[in-house]
PDB file of C-alpha atoms in Angstrom:
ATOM      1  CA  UNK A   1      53.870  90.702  49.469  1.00  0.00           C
ATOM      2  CA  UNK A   2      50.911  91.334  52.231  1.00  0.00           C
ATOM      3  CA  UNK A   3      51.976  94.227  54.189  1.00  0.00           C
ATOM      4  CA  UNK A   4      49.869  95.051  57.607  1.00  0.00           C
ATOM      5  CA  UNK A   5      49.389  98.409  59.625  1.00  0.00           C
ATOM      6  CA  UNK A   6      49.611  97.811  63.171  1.00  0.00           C
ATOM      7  CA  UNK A   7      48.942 100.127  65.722  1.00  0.00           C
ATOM      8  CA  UNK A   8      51.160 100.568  68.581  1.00  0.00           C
ATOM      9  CA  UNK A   9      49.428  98.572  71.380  1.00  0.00           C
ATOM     10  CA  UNK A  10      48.769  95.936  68.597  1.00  0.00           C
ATOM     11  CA  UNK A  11      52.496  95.744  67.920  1.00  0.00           C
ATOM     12  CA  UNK A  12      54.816  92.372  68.738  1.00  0.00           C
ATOM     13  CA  UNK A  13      58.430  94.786  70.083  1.00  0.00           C
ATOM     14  CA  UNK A  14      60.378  91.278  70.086  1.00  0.00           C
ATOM     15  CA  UNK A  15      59.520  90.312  66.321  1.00  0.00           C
ATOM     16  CA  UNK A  16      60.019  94.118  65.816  1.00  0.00           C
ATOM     17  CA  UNK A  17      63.323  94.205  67.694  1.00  0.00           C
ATOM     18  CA  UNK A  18      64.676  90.971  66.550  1.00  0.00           C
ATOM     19  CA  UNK A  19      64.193  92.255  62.431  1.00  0.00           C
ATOM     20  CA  UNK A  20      65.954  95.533  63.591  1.00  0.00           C
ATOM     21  CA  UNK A  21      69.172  93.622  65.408  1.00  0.00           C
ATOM     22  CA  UNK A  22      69.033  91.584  61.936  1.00  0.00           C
ATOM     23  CA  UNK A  23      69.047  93.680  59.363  1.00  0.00           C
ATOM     24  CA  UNK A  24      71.693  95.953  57.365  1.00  0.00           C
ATOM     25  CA  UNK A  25      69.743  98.662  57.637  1.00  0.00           C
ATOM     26  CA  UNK A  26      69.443  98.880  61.482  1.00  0.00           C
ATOM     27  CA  UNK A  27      69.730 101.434  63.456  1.00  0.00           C
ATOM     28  CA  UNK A  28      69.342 102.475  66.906  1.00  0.00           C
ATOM     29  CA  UNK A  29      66.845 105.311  66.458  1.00  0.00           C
ATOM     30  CA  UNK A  30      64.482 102.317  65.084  1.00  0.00           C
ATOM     31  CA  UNK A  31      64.474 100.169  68.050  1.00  0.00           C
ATOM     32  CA  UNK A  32      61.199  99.936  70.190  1.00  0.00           C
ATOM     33  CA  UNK A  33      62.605 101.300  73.124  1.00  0.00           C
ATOM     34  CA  UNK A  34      64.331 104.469  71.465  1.00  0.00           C
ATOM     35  CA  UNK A  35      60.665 105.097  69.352  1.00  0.00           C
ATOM     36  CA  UNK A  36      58.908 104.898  72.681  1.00  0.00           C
ATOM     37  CA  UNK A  37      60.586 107.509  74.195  1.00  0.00           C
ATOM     38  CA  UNK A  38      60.907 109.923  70.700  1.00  0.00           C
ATOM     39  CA  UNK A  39      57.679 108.993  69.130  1.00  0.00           C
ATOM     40  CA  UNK A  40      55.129 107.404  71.710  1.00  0.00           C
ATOM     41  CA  UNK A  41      52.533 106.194  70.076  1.00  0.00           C
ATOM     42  CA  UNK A  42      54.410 105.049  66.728  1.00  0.00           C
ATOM     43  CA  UNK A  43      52.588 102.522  64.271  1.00  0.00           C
ATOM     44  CA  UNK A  44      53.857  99.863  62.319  1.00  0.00           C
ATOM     45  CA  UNK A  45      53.960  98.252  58.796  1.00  0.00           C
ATOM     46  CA  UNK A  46      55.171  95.470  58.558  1.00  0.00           C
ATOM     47  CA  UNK A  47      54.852  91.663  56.256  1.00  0.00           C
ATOM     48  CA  UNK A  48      53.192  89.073  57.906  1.00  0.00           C
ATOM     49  CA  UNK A  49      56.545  86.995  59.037  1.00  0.00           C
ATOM     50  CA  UNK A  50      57.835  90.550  60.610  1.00  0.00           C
ATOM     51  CA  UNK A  51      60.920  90.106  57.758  1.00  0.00           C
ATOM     52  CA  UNK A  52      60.379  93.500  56.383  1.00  0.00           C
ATOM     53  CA  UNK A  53      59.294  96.490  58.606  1.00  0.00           C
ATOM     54  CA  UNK A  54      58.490  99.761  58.741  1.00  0.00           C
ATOM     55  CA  UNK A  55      58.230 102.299  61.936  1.00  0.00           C
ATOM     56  CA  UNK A  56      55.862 104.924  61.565  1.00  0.00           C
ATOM     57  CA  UNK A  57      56.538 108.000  63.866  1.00  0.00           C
ATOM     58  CA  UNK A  58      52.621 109.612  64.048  1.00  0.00           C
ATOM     59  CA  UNK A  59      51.651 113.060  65.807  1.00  0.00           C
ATOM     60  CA  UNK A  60      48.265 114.551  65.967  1.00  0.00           C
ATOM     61  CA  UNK A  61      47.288 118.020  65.860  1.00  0.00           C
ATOM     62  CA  UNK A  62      43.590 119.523  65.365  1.00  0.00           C
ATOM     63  CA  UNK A  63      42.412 116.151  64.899  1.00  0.00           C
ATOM     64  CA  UNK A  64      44.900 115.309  61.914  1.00  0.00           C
ATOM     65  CA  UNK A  65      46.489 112.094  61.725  1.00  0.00           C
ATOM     66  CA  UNK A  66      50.094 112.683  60.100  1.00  0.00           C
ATOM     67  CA  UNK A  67      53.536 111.312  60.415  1.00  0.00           C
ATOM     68  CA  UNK A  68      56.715 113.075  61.229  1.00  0.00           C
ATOM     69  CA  UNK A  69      60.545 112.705  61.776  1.00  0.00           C
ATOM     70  CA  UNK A  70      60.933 112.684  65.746  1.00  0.00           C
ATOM     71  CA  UNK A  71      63.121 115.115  67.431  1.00  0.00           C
ATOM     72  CA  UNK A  72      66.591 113.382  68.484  1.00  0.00           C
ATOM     73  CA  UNK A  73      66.143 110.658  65.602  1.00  0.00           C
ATOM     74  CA  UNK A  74      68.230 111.207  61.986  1.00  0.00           C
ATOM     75  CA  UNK A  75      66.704 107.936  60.591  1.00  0.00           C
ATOM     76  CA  UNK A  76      63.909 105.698  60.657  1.00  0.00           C
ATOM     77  CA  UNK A  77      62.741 103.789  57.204  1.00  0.00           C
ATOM     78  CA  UNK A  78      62.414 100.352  56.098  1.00  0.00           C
ATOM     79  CA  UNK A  79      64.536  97.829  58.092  1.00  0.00           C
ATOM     80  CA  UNK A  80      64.839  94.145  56.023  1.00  0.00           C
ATOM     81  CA  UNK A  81      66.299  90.846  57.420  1.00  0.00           C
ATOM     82  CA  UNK A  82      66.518  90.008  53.476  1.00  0.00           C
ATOM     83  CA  UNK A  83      67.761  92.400  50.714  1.00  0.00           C
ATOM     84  CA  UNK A  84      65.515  95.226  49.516  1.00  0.00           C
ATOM     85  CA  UNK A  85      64.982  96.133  46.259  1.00  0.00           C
ATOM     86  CA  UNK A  86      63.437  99.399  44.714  1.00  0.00           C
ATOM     87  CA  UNK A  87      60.105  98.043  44.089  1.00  0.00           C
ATOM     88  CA  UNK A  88      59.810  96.720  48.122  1.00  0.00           C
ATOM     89  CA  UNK A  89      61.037 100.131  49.077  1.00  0.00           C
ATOM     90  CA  UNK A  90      58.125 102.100  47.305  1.00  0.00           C
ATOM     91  CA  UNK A  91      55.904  99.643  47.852  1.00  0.00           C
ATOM     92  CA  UNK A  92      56.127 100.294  51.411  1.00  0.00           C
ATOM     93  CA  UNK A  93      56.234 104.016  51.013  1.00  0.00           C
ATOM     94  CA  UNK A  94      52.823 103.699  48.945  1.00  0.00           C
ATOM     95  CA  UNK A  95      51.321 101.826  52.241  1.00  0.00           C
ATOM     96  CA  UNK A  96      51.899 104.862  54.717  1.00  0.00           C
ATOM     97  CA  UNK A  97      48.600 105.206  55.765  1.00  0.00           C
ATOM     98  CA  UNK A  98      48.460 109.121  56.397  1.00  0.00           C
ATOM     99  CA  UNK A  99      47.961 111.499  53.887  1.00  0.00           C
ATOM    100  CA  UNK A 100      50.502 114.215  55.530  1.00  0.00           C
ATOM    101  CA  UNK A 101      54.156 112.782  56.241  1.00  0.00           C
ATOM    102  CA  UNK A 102      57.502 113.883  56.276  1.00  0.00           C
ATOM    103  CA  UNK A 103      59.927 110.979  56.916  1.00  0.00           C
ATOM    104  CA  UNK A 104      63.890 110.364  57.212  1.00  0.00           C
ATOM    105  CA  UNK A 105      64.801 107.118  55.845  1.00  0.00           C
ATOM    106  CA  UNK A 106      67.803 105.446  56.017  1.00  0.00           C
ATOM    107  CA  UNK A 107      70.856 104.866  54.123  1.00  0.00           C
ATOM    108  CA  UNK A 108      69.872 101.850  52.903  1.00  0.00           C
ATOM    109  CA  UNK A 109      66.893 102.666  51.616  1.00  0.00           C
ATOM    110  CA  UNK A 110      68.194 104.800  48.768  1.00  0.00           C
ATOM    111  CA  UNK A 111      66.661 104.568  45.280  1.00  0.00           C
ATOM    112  CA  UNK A 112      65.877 105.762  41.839  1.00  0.00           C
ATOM    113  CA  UNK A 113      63.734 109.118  42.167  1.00  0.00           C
ATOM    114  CA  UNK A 114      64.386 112.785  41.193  1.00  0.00           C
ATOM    115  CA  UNK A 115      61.837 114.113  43.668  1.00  0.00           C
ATOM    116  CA  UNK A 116      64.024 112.749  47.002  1.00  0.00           C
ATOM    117  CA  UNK A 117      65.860 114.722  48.822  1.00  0.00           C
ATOM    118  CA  UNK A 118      69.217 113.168  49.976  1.00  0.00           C
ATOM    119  CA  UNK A 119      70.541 114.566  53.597  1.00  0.00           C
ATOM    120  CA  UNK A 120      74.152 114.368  54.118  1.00  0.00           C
ATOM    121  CA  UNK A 121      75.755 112.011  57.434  1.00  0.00           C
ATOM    122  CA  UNK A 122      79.283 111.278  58.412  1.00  0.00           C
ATOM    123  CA  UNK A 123      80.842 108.455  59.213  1.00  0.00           C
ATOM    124  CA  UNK A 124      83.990 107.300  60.502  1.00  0.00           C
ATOM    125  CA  UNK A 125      85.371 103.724  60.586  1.00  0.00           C
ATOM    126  CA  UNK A 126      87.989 103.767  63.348  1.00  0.00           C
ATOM    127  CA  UNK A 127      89.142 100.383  62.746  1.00  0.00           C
ATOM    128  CA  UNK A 128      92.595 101.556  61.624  1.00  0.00           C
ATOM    129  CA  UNK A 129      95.441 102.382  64.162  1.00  0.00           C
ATOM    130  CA  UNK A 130      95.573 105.651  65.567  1.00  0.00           C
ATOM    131  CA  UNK A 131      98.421 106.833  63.448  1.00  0.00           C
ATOM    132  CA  UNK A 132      96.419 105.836  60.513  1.00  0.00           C
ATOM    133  CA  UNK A 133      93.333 107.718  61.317  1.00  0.00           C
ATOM    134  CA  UNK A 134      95.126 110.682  62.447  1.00  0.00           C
ATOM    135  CA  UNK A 135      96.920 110.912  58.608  1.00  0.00           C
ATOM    136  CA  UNK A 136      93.722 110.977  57.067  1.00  0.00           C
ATOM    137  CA  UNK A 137      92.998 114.432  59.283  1.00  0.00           C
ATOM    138  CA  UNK A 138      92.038 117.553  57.592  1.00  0.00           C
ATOM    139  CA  UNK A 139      94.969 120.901  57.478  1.00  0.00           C
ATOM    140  CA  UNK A 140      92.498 122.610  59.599  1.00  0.00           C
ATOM    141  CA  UNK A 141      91.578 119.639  62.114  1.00  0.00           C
ATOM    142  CA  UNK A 142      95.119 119.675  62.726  1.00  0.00           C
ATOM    143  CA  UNK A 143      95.403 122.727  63.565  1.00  0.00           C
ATOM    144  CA  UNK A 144      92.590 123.313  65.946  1.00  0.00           C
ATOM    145  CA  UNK A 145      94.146 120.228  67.781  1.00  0.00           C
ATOM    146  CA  UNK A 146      97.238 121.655  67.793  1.00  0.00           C
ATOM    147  CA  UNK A 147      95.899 125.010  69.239  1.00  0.00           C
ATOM    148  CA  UNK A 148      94.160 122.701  71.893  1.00  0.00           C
ATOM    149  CA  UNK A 149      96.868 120.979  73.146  1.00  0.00           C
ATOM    150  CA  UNK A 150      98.827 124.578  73.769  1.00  0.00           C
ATOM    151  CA  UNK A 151      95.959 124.789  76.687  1.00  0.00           C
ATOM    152  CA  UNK A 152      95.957 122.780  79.693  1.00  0.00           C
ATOM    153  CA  UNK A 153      92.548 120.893  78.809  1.00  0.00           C
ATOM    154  CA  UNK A 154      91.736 117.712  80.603  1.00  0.00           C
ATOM    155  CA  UNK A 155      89.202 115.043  78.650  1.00  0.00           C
ATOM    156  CA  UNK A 156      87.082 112.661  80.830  1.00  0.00           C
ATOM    157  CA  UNK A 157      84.127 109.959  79.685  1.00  0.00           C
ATOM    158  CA  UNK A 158      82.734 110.902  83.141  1.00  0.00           C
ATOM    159  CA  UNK A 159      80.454 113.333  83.410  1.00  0.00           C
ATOM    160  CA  UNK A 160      77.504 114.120  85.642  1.00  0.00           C
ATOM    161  CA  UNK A 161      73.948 114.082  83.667  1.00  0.00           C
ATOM    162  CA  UNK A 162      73.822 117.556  86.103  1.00  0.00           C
ATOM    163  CA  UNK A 163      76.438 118.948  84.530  1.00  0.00           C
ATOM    164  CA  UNK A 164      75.573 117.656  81.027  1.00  0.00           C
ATOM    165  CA  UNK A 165      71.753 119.220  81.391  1.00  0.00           C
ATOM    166  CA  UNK A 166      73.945 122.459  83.117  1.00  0.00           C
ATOM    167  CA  UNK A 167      75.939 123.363  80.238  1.00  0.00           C
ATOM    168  CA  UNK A 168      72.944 122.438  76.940  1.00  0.00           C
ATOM    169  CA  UNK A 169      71.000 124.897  79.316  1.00  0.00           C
ATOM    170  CA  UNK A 170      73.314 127.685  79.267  1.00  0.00           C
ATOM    171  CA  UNK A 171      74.872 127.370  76.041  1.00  0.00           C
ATOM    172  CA  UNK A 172      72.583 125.217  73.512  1.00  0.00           C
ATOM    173  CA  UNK A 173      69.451 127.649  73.258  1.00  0.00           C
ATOM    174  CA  UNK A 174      68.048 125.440  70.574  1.00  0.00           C
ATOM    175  CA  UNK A 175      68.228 122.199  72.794  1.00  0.00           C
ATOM    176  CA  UNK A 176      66.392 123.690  75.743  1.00  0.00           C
ATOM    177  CA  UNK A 177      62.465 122.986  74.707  1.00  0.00           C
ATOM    178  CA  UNK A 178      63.909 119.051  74.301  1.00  0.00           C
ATOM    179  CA  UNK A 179      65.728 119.132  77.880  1.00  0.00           C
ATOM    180  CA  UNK A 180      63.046 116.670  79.419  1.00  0.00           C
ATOM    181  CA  UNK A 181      62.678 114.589  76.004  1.00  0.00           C
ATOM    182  CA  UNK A 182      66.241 113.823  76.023  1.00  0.00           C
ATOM    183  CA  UNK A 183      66.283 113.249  80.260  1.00  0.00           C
ATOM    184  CA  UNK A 184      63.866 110.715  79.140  1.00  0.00           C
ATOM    185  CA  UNK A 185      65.956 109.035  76.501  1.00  0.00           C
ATOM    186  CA  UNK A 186      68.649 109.039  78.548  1.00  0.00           C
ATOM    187  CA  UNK A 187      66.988 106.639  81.234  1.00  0.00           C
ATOM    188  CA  UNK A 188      66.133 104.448  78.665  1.00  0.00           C
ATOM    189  CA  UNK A 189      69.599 104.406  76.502  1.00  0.00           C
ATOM    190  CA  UNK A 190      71.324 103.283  80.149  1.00  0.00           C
ATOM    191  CA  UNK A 191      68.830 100.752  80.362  1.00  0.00           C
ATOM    192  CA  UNK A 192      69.629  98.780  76.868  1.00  0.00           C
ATOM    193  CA  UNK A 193      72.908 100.491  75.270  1.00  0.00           C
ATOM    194  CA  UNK A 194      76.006 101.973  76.946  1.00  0.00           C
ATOM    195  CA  UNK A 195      76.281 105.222  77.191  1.00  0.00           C
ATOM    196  CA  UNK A 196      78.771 107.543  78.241  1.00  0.00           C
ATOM    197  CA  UNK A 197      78.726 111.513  78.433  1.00  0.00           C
ATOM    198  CA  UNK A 198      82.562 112.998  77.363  1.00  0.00           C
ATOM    199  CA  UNK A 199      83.835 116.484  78.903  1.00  0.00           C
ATOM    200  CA  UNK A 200      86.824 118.922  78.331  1.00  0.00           C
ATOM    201  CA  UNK A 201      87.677 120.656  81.520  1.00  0.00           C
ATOM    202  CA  UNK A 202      90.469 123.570  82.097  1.00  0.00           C
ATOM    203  CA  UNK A 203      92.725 123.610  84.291  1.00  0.00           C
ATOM    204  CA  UNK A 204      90.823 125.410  86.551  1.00  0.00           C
ATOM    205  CA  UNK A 205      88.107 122.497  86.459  1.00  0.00           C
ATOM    206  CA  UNK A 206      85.428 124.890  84.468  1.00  0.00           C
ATOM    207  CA  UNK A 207      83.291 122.887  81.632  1.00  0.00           C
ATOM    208  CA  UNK A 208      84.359 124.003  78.457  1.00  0.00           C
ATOM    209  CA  UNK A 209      82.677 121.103  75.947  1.00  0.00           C
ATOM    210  CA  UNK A 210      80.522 118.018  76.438  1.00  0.00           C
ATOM    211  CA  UNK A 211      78.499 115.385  74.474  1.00  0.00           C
ATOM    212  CA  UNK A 212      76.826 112.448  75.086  1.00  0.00           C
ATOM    213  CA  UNK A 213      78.009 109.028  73.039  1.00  0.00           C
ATOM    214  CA  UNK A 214      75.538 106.388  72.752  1.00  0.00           C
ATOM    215  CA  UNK A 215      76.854 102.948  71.765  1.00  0.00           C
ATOM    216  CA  UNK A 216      74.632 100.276  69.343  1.00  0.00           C
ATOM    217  CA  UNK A 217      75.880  97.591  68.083  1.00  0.00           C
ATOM    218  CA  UNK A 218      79.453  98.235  66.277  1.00  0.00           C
ATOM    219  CA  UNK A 219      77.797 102.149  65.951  1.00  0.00           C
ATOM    220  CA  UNK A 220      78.932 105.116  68.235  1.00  0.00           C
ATOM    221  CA  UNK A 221      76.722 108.091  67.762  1.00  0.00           C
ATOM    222  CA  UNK A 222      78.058 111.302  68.321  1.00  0.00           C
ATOM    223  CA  UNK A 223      75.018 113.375  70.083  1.00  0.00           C
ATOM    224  CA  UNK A 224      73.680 116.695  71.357  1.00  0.00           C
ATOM    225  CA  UNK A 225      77.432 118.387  71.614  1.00  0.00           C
ATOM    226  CA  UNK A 226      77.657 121.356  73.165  1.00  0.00           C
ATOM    227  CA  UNK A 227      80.463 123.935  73.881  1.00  0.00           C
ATOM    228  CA  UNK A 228      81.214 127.421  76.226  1.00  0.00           C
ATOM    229  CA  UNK A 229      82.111 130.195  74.397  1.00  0.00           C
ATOM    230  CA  UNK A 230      85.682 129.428  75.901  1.00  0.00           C
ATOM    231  CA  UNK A 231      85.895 126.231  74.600  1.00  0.00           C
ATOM    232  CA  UNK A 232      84.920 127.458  70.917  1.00  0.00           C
ATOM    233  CA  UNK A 233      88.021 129.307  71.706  1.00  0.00           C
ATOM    234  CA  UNK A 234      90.447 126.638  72.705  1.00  0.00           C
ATOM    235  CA  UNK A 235      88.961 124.093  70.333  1.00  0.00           C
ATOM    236  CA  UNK A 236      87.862 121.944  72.888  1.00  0.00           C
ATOM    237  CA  UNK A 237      85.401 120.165  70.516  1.00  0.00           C
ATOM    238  CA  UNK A 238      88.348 119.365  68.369  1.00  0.00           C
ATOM    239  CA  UNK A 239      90.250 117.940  71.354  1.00  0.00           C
ATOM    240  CA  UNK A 240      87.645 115.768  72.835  1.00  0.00           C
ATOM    241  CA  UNK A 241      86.599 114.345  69.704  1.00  0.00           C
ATOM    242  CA  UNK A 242      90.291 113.448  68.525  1.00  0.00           C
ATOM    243  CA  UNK A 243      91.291 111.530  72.318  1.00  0.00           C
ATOM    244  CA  UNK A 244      87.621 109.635  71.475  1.00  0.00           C
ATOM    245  CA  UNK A 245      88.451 108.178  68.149  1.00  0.00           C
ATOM    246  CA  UNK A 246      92.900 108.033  69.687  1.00  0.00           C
ATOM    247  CA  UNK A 247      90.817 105.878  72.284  1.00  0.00           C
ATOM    248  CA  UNK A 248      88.891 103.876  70.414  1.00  0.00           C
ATOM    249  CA  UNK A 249      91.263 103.638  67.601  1.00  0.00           C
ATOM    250  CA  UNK A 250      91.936  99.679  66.208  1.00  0.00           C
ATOM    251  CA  UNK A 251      88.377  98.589  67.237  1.00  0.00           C
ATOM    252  CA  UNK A 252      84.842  98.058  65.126  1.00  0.00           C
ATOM    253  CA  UNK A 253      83.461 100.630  66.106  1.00  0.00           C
ATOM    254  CA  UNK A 254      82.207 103.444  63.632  1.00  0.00           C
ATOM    255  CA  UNK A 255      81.630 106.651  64.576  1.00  0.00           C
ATOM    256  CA  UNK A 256      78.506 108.468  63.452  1.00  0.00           C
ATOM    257  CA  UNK A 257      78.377 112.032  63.344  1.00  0.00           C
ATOM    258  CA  UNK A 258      74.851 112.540  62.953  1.00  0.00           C
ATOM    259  CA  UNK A 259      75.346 114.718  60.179  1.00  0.00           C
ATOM    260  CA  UNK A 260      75.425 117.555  58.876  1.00  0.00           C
ATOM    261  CA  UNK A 261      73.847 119.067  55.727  1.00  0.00           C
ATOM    262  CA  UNK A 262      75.013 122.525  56.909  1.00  0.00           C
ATOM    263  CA  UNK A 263      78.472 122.935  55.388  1.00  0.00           C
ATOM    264  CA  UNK A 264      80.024 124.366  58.292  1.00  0.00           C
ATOM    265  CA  UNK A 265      79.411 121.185  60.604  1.00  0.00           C
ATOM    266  CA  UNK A 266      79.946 119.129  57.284  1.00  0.00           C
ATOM    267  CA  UNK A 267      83.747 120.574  56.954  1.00  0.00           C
ATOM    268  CA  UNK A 268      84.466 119.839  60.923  1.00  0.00           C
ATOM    269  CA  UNK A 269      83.013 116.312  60.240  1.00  0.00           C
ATOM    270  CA  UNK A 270      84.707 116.119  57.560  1.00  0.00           C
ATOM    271  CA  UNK A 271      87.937 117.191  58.997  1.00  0.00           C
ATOM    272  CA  UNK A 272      88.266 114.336  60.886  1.00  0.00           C
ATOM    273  CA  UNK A 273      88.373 111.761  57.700  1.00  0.00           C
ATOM    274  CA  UNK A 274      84.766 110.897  57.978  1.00  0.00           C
ATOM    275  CA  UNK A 275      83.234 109.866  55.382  1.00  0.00           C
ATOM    276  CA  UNK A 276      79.537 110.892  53.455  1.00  0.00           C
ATOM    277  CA  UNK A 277      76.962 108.577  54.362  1.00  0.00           C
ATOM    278  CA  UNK A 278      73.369 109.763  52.499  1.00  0.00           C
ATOM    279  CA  UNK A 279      69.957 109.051  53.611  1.00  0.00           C
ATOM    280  CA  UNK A 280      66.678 109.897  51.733  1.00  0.00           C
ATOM    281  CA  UNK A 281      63.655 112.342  53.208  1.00  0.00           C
ATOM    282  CA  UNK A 282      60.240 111.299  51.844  1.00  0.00           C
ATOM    283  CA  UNK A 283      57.657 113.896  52.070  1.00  0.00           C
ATOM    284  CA  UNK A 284      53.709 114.384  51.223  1.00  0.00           C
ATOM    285  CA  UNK A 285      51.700 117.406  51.059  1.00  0.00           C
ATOM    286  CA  UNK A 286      54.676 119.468  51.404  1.00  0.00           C
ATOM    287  CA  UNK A 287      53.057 123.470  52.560  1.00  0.00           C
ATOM    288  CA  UNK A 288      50.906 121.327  55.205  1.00  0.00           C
ATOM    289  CA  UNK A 289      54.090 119.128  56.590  1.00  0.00           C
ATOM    290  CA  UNK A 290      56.063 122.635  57.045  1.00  0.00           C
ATOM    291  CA  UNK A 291      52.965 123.910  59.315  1.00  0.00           C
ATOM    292  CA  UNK A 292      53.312 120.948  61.213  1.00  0.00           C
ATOM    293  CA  UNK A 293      56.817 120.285  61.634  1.00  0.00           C
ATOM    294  CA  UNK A 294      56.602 124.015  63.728  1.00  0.00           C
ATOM    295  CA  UNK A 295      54.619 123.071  65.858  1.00  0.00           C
ATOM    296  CA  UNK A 296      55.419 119.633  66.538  1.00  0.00           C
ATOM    297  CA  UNK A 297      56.758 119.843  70.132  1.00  0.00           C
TER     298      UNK A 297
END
């Protein structure tokens, strides 16, 4: 199997798009229009008939070539209108043409190899009735919804990107140096997906939690949430995310979490009856991939 590097202004985006709509493995973070906006600049492997592809997410720093997970992207990897098998997937991985790379692939590129590190998602398939889904709830999801509803809290999948930007400001400090980068992806996810950004209100009208859903395909992902000190309080989190899945209950859709391998978010995620969904981290020249990923932005 001949595969071919192709930089990005030598790339074809609708034989590129097409293999990601196609294949099991897709995902929105791979499509040409999400890349452009996380990773501008990415490169491409890819066979000859465009059946088997790989996005390459590239920096440079000092001069150094090297390839690295994007900010606002959990997965990337090898994408395959045909079934992959082990020897395809490291076959590819042996073609990354930079010496220096740290890479998230995705769940369907798992395989045989002690040296990968697995990173923990959640899922959750909301095609059962409400009732249904809301049996398969956690003790303690319960009971932060419970202690939700005791407050007058108000959900809406309205909310102004002001308001949105407004509250990541004041209360995400991590989420501040990616303010413009996620603007940016924004204007592109209205532009080919749906998306819709979810508050909690009080009574009173003050913002208590918000996050922004972005829908692909049968996927919903669940991203950049972000809560006041108040509504850590009141569980507002809790609340918001329970009406989504009441609303959206009996449908396709699955709900992606986005993670977490930090047991803390894993247990809320979990709370909800979602369910683990691994994905594999490749990773070269490990001591000089650390010095870049802090100082990628």
């Amino acid at each position: 199997m001949m595969i071919r590097h192709f930089k990005h202004h030598n790339i074809d985006k609708k034989k590129y798009d097409d293999c990601i709509l196609q294949s099991s493995q897709g995902t929105v973070y791979a499509m040409s229009w999400y890349l452009d906006v996380v990773s501008p600049g990415w490169e491409l492997l890819a066979t000859d008939d465009f059946e088997t592809i790989m996005p390459i997410p590239v920096k440079q720093k000092f001069g150094i070539t090297y390839a690295i997970q994007p900010h606002l992207c959990q997965q990337l990897g090898i994408f395959s209108s045909r079934d992959l098998d082990e020897s395809i997937l490291k076959n590819f991985i042996k073609q990354i043409p930079y010496s220096i790379y740290r890479i998230q692939l995705n769940s369907g590129n798992i395989f045989q190899d002690q040296t990968i590190l697995l990173r923990h998602n959640y899922v959750l398939d909301m095609s059962l009735p409400y009732t249904n889904l809301q049996e398969r709830y956690k003790t303690n999801c319960q009971r932060n919804i419970k202690k939700a509803k005791t407050e007058i809290q108000n959900v809406s999948n309205f909310t102004s990107r002001e308001a949105f930007f407004e509250i990541l400001h004041t209360h995400n400090g991590p989420i501040i140096k990616l303010l413009d980068l996620l603007k940016k992806l924004l204007d592109s996810a209205e532009k080919y997906a749906k998306t819709e950004i979810w508050n909690v209100r009080d009574h009173s009208g003050n913002l208590l939690a918000c996050t922004f859903f972005l829908y692909w395909k049968n996927r919903v992902y669940y991203m950049v949430p972000v809560s006041s000190p108040e509504g850590k309080k009141l569980q507002s989190m809790s609340f918001l995310i329970d009406q989504f899945i009441q609303r959206h209950s009996s449908t396709d859709l699955i709900l992606d979490f986005e993670g977490s391998s930090i047991l803390n978010i894993a247990r809320f995620y979990e709370g909800f009856g979602a369910n683990l969904e691994r994905y594999p981290v490749i990773n070269k020249d490990n001591f000089l991939t650390k010095i870049y990923s802090s100082i990628r932005v």
